[in-house]
XYZ file of C-alpha atoms in Angstrom:
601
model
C 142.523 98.015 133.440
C 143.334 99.127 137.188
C 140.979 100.381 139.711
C 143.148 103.100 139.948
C 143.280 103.926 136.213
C 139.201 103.788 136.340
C 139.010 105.732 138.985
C 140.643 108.615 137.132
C 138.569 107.988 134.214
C 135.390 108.289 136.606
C 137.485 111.233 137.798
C 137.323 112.732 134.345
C 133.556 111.859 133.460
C 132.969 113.351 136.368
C 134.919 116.421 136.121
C 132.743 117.436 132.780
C 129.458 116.577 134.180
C 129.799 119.263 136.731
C 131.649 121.584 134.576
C 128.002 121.632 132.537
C 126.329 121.883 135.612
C 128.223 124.364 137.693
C 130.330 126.088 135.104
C 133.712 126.713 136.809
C 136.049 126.492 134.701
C 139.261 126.673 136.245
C 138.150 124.531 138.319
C 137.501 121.492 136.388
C 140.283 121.416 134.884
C 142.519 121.754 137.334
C 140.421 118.445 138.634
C 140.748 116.704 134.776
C 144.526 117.181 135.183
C 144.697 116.038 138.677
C 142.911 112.926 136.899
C 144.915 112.419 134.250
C 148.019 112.872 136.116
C 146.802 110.138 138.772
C 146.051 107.738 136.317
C 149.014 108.041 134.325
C 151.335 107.640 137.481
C 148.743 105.029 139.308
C 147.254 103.250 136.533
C 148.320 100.840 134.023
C 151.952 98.876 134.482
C 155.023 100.566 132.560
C 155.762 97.676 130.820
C 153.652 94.018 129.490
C 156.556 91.423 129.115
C 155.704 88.490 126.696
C 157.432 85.273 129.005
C 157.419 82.871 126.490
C 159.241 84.755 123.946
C 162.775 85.733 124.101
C 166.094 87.035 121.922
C 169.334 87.817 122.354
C 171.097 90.050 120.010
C 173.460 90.079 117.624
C 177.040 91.199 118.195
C 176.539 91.388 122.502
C 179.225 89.556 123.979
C 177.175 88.795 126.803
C 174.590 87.384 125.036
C 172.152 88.443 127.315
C 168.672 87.174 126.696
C 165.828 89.652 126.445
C 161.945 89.497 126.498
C 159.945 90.731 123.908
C 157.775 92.935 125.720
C 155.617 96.501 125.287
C 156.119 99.721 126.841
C 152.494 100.618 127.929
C 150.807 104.113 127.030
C 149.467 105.635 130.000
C 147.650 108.244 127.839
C 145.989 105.326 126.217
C 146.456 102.225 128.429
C 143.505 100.513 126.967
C 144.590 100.271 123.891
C 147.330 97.657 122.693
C 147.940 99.161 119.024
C 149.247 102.597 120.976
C 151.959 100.292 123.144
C 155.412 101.058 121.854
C 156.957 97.453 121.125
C 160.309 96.848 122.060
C 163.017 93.998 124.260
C 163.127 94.103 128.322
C 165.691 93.041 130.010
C 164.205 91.558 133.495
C 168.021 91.993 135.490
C 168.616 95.474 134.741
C 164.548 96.392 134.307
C 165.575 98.647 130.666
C 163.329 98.460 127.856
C 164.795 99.485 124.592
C 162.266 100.128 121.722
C 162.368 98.685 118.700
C 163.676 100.791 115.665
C 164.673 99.278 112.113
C 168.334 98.466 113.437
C 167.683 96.795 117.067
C 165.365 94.911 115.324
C 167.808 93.001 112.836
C 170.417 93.058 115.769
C 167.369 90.687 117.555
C 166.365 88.780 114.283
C 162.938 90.054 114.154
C 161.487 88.657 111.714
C 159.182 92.107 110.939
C 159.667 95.968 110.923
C 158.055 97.742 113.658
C 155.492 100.400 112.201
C 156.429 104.119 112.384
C 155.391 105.985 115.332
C 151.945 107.296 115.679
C 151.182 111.044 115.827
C 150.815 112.452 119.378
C 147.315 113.435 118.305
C 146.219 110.043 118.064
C 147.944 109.215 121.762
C 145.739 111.606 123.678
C 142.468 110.411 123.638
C 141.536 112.111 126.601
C 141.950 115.102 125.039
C 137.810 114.904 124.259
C 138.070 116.601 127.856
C 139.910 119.762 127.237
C 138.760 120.315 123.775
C 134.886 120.260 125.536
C 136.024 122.685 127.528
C 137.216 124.849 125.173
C 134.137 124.127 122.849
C 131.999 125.554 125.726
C 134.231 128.767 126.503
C 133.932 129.362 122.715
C 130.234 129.166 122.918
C 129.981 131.123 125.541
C 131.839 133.711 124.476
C 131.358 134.255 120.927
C 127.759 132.229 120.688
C 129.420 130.159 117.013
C 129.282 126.520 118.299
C 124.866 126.982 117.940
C 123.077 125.582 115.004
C 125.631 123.256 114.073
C 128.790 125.143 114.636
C 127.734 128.025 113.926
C 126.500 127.286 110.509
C 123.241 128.912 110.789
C 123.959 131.818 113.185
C 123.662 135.143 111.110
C 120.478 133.508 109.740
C 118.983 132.625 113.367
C 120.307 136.220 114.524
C 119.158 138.316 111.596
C 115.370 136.375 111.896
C 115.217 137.156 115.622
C 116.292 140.687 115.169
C 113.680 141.136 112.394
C 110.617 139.645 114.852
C 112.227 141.896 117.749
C 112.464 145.484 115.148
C 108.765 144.468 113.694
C 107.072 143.649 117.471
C 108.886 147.265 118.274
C 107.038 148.767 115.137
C 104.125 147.632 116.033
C 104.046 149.125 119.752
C 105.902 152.530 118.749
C 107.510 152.732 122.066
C 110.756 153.768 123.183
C 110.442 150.644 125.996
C 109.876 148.381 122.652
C 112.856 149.932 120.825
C 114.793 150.021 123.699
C 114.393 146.337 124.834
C 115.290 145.852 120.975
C 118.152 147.406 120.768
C 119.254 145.282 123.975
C 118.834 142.049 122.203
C 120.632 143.485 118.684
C 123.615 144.640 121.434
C 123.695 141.384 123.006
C 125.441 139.213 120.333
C 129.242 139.015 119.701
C 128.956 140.104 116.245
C 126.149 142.886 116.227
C 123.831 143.565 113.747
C 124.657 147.002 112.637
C 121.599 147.121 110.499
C 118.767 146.658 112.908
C 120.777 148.463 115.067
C 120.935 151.675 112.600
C 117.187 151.109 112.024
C 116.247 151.044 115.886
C 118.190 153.487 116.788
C 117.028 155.994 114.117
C 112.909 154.718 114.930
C 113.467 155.257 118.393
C 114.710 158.604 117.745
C 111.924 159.765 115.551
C 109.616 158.418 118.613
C 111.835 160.742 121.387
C 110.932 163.185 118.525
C 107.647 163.562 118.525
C 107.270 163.294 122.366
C 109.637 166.612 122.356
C 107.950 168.706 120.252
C 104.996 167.612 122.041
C 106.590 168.843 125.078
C 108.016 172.220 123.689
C 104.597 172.838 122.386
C 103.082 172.606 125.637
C 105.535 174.844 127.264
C 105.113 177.514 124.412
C 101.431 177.343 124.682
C 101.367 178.087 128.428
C 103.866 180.544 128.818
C 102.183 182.406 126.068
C 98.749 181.925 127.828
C 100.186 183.254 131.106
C 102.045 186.504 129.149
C 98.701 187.547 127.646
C 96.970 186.884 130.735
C 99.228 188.635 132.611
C 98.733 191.464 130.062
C 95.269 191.351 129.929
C 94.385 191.009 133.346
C 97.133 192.066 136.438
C 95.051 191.323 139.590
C 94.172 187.149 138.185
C 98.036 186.757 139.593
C 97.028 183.045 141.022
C 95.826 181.985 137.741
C 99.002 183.716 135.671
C 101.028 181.716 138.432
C 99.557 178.220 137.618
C 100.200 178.748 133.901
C 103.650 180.239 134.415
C 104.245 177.114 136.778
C 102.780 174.562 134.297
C 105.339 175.970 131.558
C 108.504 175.739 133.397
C 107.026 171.967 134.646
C 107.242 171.423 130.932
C 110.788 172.569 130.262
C 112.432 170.581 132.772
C 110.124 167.864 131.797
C 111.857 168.748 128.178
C 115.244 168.000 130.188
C 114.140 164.682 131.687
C 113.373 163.636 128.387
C 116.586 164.357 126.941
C 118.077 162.878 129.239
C 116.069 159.795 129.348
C 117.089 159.583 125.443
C 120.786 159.704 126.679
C 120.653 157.238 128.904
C 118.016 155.122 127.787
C 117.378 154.481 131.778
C 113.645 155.527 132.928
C 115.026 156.711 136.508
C 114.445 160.716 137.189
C 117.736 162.599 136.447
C 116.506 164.922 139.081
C 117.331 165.029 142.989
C 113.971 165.631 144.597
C 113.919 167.347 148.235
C 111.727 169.189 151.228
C 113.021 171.869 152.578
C 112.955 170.459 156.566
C 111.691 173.903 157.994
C 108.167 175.669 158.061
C 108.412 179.271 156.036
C 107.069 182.170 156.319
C 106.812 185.259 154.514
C 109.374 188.351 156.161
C 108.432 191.819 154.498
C 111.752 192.489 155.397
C 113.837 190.611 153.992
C 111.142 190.309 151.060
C 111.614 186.337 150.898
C 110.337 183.135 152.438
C 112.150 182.077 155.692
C 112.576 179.097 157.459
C 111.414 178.527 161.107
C 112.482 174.966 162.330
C 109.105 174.465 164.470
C 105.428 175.414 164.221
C 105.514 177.012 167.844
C 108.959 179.180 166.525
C 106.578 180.195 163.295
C 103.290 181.128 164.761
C 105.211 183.527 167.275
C 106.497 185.213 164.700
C 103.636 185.666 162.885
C 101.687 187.224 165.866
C 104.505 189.280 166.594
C 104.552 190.652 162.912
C 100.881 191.085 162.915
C 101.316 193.245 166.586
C 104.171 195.276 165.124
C 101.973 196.007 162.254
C 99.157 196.773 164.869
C 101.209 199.080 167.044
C 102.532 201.086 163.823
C 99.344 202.039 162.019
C 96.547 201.062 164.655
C 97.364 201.804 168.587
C 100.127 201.615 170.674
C 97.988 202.157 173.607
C 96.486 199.068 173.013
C 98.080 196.180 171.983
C 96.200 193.470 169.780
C 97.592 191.117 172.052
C 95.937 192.571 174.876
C 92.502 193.179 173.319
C 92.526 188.846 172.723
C 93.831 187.865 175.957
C 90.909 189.868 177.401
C 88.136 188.336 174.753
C 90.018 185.123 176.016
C 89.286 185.821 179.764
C 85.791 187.866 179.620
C 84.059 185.740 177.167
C 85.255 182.454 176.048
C 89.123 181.280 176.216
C 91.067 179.484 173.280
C 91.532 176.125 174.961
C 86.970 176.757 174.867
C 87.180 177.514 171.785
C 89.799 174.648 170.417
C 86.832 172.434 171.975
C 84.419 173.653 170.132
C 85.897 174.024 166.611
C 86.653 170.033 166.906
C 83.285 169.904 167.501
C 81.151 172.071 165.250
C 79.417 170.759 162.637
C 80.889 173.349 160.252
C 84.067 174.310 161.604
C 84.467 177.354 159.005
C 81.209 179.155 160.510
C 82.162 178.928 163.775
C 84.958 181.001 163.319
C 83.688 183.291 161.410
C 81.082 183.630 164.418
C 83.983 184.298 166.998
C 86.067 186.616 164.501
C 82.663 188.724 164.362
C 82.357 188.534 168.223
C 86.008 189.429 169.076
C 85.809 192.522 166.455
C 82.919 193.707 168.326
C 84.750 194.004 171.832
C 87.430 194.837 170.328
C 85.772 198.105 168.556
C 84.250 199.387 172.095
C 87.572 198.736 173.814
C 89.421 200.684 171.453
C 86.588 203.630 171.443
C 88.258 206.826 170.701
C 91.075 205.639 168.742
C 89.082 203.739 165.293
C 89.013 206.700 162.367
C 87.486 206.164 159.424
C 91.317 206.114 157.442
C 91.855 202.785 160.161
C 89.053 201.063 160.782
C 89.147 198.854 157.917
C 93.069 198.040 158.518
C 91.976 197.996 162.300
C 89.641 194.900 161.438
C 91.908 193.030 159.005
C 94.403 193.137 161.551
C 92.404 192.040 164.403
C 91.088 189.230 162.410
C 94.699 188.257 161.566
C 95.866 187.600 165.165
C 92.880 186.151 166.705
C 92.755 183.316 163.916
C 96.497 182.966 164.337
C 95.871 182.735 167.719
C 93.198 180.120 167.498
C 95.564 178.167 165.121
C 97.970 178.058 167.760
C 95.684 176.607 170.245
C 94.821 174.451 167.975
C 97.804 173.180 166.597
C 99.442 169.991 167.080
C 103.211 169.786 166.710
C 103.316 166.209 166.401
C 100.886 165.811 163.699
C 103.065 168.705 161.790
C 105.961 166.348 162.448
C 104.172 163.419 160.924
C 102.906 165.806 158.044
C 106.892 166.838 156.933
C 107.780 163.443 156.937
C 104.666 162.682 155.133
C 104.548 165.291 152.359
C 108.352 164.226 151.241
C 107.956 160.316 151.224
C 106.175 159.951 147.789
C 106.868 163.060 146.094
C 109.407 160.834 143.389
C 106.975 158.718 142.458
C 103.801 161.074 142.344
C 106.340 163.411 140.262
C 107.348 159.983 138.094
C 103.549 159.517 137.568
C 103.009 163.083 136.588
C 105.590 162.811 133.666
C 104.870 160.063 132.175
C 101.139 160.507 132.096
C 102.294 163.154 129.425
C 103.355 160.158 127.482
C 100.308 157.484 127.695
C 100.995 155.988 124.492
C 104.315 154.215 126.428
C 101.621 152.811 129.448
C 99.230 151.164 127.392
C 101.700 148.025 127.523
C 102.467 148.752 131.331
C 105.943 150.416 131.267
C 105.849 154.096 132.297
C 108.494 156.379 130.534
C 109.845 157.624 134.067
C 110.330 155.577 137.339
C 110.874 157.069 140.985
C 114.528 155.649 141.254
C 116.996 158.426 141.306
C 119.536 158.486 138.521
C 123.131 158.212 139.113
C 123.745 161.422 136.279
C 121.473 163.884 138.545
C 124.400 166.822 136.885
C 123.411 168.801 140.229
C 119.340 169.424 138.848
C 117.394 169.655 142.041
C 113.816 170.335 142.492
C 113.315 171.691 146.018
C 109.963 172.270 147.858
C 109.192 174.460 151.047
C 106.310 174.419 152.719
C 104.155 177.457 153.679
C 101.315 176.453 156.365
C 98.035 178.937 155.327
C 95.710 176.725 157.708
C 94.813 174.150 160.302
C 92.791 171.359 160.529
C 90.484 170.908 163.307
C 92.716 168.226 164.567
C 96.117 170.153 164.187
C 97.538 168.742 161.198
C 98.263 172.030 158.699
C 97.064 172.755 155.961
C 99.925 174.167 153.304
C 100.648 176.187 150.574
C 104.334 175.436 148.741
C 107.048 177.283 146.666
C 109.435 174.935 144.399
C 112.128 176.054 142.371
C 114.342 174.078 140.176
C 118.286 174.465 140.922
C 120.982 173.609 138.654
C 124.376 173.415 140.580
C 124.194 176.795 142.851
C 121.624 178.278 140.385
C 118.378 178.962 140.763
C 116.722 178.167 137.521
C 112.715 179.384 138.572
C 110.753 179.508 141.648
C 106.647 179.087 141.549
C 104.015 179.310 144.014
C 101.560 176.077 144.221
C 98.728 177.056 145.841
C 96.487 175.143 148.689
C 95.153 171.690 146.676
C 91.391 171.112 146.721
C 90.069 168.116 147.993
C 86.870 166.332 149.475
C 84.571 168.447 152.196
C 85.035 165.257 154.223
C 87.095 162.282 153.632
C 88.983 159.728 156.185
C 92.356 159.926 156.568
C 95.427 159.038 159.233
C 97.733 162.120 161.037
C 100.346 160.431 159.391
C 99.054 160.433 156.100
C 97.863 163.674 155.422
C 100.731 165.132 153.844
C 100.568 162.484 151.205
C 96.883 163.450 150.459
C 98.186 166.766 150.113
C 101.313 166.361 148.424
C 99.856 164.363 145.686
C 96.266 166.688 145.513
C 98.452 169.870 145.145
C 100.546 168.245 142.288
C 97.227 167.503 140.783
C 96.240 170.465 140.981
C 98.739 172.354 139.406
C 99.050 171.066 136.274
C 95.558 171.343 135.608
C 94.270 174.762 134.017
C 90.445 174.029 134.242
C 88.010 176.256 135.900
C 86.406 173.621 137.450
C 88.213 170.589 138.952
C 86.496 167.688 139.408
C 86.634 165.414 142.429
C 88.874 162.806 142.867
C 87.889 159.635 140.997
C 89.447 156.125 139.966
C 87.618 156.807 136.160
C 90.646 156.677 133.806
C 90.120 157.853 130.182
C 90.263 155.038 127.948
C 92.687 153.231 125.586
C 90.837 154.084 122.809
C 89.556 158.008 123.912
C 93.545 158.153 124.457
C 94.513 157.377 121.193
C 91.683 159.509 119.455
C 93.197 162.725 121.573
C 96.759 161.640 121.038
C 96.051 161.643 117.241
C 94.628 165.062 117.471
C 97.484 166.513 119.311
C 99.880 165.065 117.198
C 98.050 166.948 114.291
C 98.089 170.003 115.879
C 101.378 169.902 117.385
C 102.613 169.730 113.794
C 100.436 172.267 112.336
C 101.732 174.874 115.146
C 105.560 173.520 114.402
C 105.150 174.201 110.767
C 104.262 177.825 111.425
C 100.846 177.445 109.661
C 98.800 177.563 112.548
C 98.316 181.697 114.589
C 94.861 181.336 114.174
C 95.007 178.156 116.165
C 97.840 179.435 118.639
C 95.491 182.149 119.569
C 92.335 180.084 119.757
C 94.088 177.876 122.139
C 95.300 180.218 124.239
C 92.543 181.990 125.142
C 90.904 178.381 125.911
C 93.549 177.478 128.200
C 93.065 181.014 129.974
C 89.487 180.740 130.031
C 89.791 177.202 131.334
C 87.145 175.171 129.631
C 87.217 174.338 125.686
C 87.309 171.100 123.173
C 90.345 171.887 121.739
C 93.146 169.336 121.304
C 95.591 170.882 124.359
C 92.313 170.762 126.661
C 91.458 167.038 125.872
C 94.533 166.325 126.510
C 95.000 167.692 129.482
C 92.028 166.089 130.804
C 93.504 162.762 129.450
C 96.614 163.554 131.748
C 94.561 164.766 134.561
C 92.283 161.369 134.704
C 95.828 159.724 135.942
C 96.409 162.110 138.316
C 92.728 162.168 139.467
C 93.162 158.549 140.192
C 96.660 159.042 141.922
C 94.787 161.590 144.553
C 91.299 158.897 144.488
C 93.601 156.436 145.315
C 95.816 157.853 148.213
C 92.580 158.739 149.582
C 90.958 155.526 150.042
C 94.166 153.940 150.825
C 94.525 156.504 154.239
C 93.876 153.979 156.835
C 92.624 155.374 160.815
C 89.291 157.419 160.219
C 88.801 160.577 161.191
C 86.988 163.641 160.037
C 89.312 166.116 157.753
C 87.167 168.038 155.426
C 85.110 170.376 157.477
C 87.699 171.015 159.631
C 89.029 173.633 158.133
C 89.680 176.760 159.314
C 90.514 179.456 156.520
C 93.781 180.991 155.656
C 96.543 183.282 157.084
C 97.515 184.740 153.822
């Protein structure tokens, strides 16, 4: 054989060992082609002439001797039994193949044998049919096992180990990375697919009703407490909060179901401005600065003043004068970062600034104003002091702050109310945003009610849930609790707070305890989770107003053994952690707790 022709058939080899490798398939067999082409035109000769033997032929008056010779197939040079025998004439170069009649016109002595089938021509064709093989494979998955012999048995045995492994868990992540694999192959096991699909369903089930059970029990627990008792408004808030929490947590879960996708269907935002509260327009507005907010607050605070007090003299006046006679603000910003306790130091200078006040404003105190006269005065001099105090840059670092990990805290939240789906490591929810948001917003705006003694705020926040345009409910969550003293960055602050006011309200207990990294275990989980269940069903069935009633005067009362309470504690042990955690993970000490300074409610 040529060096050309074995070049083309290293050309081929070649071409298939890199199909495997690479998987281009186009590609290779454009190059097998290119191959076969160059060895058929390059290759072997056209024709092998046999010298020694020649013929002429009957009946040709020019008797005109001719070789016996073979026409050569270039799709199978290397093989003499695929040569096409025949006479070549070496003058004119024709070859004329043998059929039954040349041959008796050349006294051949034989017949030629009939032509071969093209299949048996193209040996190359291993090449393409490889190919093919492989795109089959690929495709429809029948050339495993033997061609396919064995694939519904392989399928159906790994779909049975997937479904039982998914039993076993009772998880939607186990059902769902089931029903992946049953989805994955050509022909799709309807069967397994029918039986995940209805398991996983009875699973979303359950965690629903748990849901809806929740929300029932709260909102009922804030009506009667709102009926029972009209001035415990911040508790009635909390519960009325934690119930319409649940019911969009009820729509997240839907949705999850729907999508099967853990990201949030819920667009999560921070309202950029600082609000305050306008008694006349009888809502929350938005001041773009700190400096813009606290002048409006004094001024509303002197308006009130001049109105019901003294127009004579204006509260403004009164504390420049305490500022100039006996100690100044930029004194007493000094000394509050100072003080051991931060909170009796002003409650010192709000007694000392009352008492010059009262003998400048002699003849004009009654008894009707006195009282109002106090409250008022008390109002502007700690607003005053907050301004002094007050450090726009760490409110700057406290917005951006606040917003960067409300997602995931609000991820965490959720799907604490599912632990059953963590005990394997996969929470229900995930901070990524979905792509099928449908417009549901949660928005937050922040309310500062304090300072810290080293100008970061302190904050109170409303959040409302939009749908669209719509405004769907707005709650109040109130001022978190945390630590008397703990270390923490400016710029992490609003994290701490963020994530301790979350905390806080989803938690109905009177008493709250500290931050901790204690988690309730695996086992104490499942114990309460089997409780709930129980109950959850007993309420459902409509068997249970004893129980209902029982539970929510326990929830109002804060403190109980009940399944909802244990529960809730089971829940709250995450988010415990979640506000341990971001605590000891604020780099950049300095002192926090005692710093501060009261409210400006």
């Amino acid at each position: 054989m040529s060096v050309v022709a074995w070049i083309a058939l290293a050309i081929l080899l070649l071409a298939v060992f890199l199909f495997f490798k690479f998987r281009k398939f186009r590609g290779f067999v454009f190059l097998t082609l290119f191959a076969a082409l160059l060895g058929m035109i390059f290759g072997p000769p056209s024709y092998v002439v046999h010298e020694g033997y020649t013929t002429t032929l009957r009946n040709d008056p020019t008797n005109t001797r001719y070789h016996y010779a073979w026409a050569v197939n270039k799709l199978a040079p290397t093989e003499a039994k695929r040569a096409k025998l025949g006479i070549y004439n070496p003058e004119t170069g024709e070859f004329q193949r043998f059929n039954e009649e040349l041959a008796k016109s050349a006294n051949l002595a034989f017949i030629p044998p009939s032509q071969p089938t093209w299949l048996l021509n193209i040996w190359w064709w291993i090449f393409p049919a490889t190919y093919l093989a492989f795109y089959i494979q690929r495709r429809f998955g029948l050339l495993a096992s033997f061609g396919g012999v064995f694939y519904f048995a392989r399928r159906n045995k790994n779909c049975q180990e997937k479904l039982d492994f998914a039993r076993q868990q009772r998880t939607i992540w186990a059902y769902e990375d089931a029903l992946k694999l049953f989805q994955s192959y050509r022909f799709k096991p309807k069967r397994f697919i029918e039986q995940a699909t209805q398991e996983s369903a009875a699973i979303y089930q359950t965690y629903k009703l748990r849901v809806q059970t929740l929300q029932k029990l709260y909102r009922n627990a804030a009506e009667t407490l709102q009926n029972r008792d009209v001035t415990a408004f911040t508790k009635t808030g909390k519960l009325f909060a934690i119930a319409d929490f649940m019911g969009l947590l009820g729509e997240l879960l839907h949705d999850r179901e729907r999508t099967q996708m853990p990201n949030l269907a819920l667009e999560i935002t921070l309202d950029k401005n600082w609000h305050l509260f306008s008694p006349e327009h009888r809502k929350f507005v938005g001041y773009s600065s700190i400096t813009e907010l606290e002048n409006t607050k004094l001024n509303q605070i002197e308006e009130r003043w001049r109105r019901e007090i003294s127009s004579a003299q204006p509260i403004s006046q009164l504390t420049e004068y305490y500022a100039q006679n006996v100690k100044s603000f930029e004194q007493q910003r000094d000394n509050v970062r100072t003080t051991e306790s931060a909170q009796n130091y002003v409650s010192a200078e709000l007694a000392a600034f009352w008492q010059v006040a009262e003998s400048q404003l002699a003849g004009e105190l009654t008894e009707q104003n006195r009282v109002s006269a106090q409250r008022y005065a008390n109002d502007y001099f700690i607003n005053r002091l907050f301004k002094a105090v007050s450090d726009p840059t760490a409110f700057k670092y406290f917005h951006q702050s606040f917003e960067k990990n409300l997602s995931k805290t609000l991820a965490i939240i959720f799907s604490s109310y599912f632990p059953e789906e963590q005990w394997h490591g996969r929470a229900l929810f995930s901070e990524q945003k979905s792509e099928s948001i449908q417009q549901r917003q949660l928005l937050f705006k922040l309310i500062p009610t304090g300072r810290l003694t080293g100008g970061a705020p302190t904050v109170e926040s409303e959040v409302s849930q939009w749908v669209g345009q719509q405004t769907v409910w707005v709650r109040r969550l109130n001022q978190p609790q945390l630590p008397n003293r703990f270390k923490s960055k400016a710029d992490a602050f609003g994290d701490i707070t963020a994530t301790a006011m979350l905390r806080d309200a989803f938690n109905t207990r009177k008493q709250i305890p500290q931050p901790n990294s204690h988690k309730v275990t695996e086992l104490a989980q499942k114990h309460v989770l089997d409780e709930l269940n129980e109950t959850v069903k007993e309420l459902a069935h409509g068997v249970g107003e004893d129980l209902a009633l029982e539970l929510i005067n326990q929830i109002i009362d804060g403190n109980g053994v009940n399944a909802i309470i244990q529960f809730e504690q089971v829940v709250d042990s995450e988010l415990s952690s979640l506000v341990f955690n971001s605590l000891e993970n604020a780099a950049s000490l300095f002192e926090a707790g005692l710093g501060f300074l009261g409210g400006d409610d």
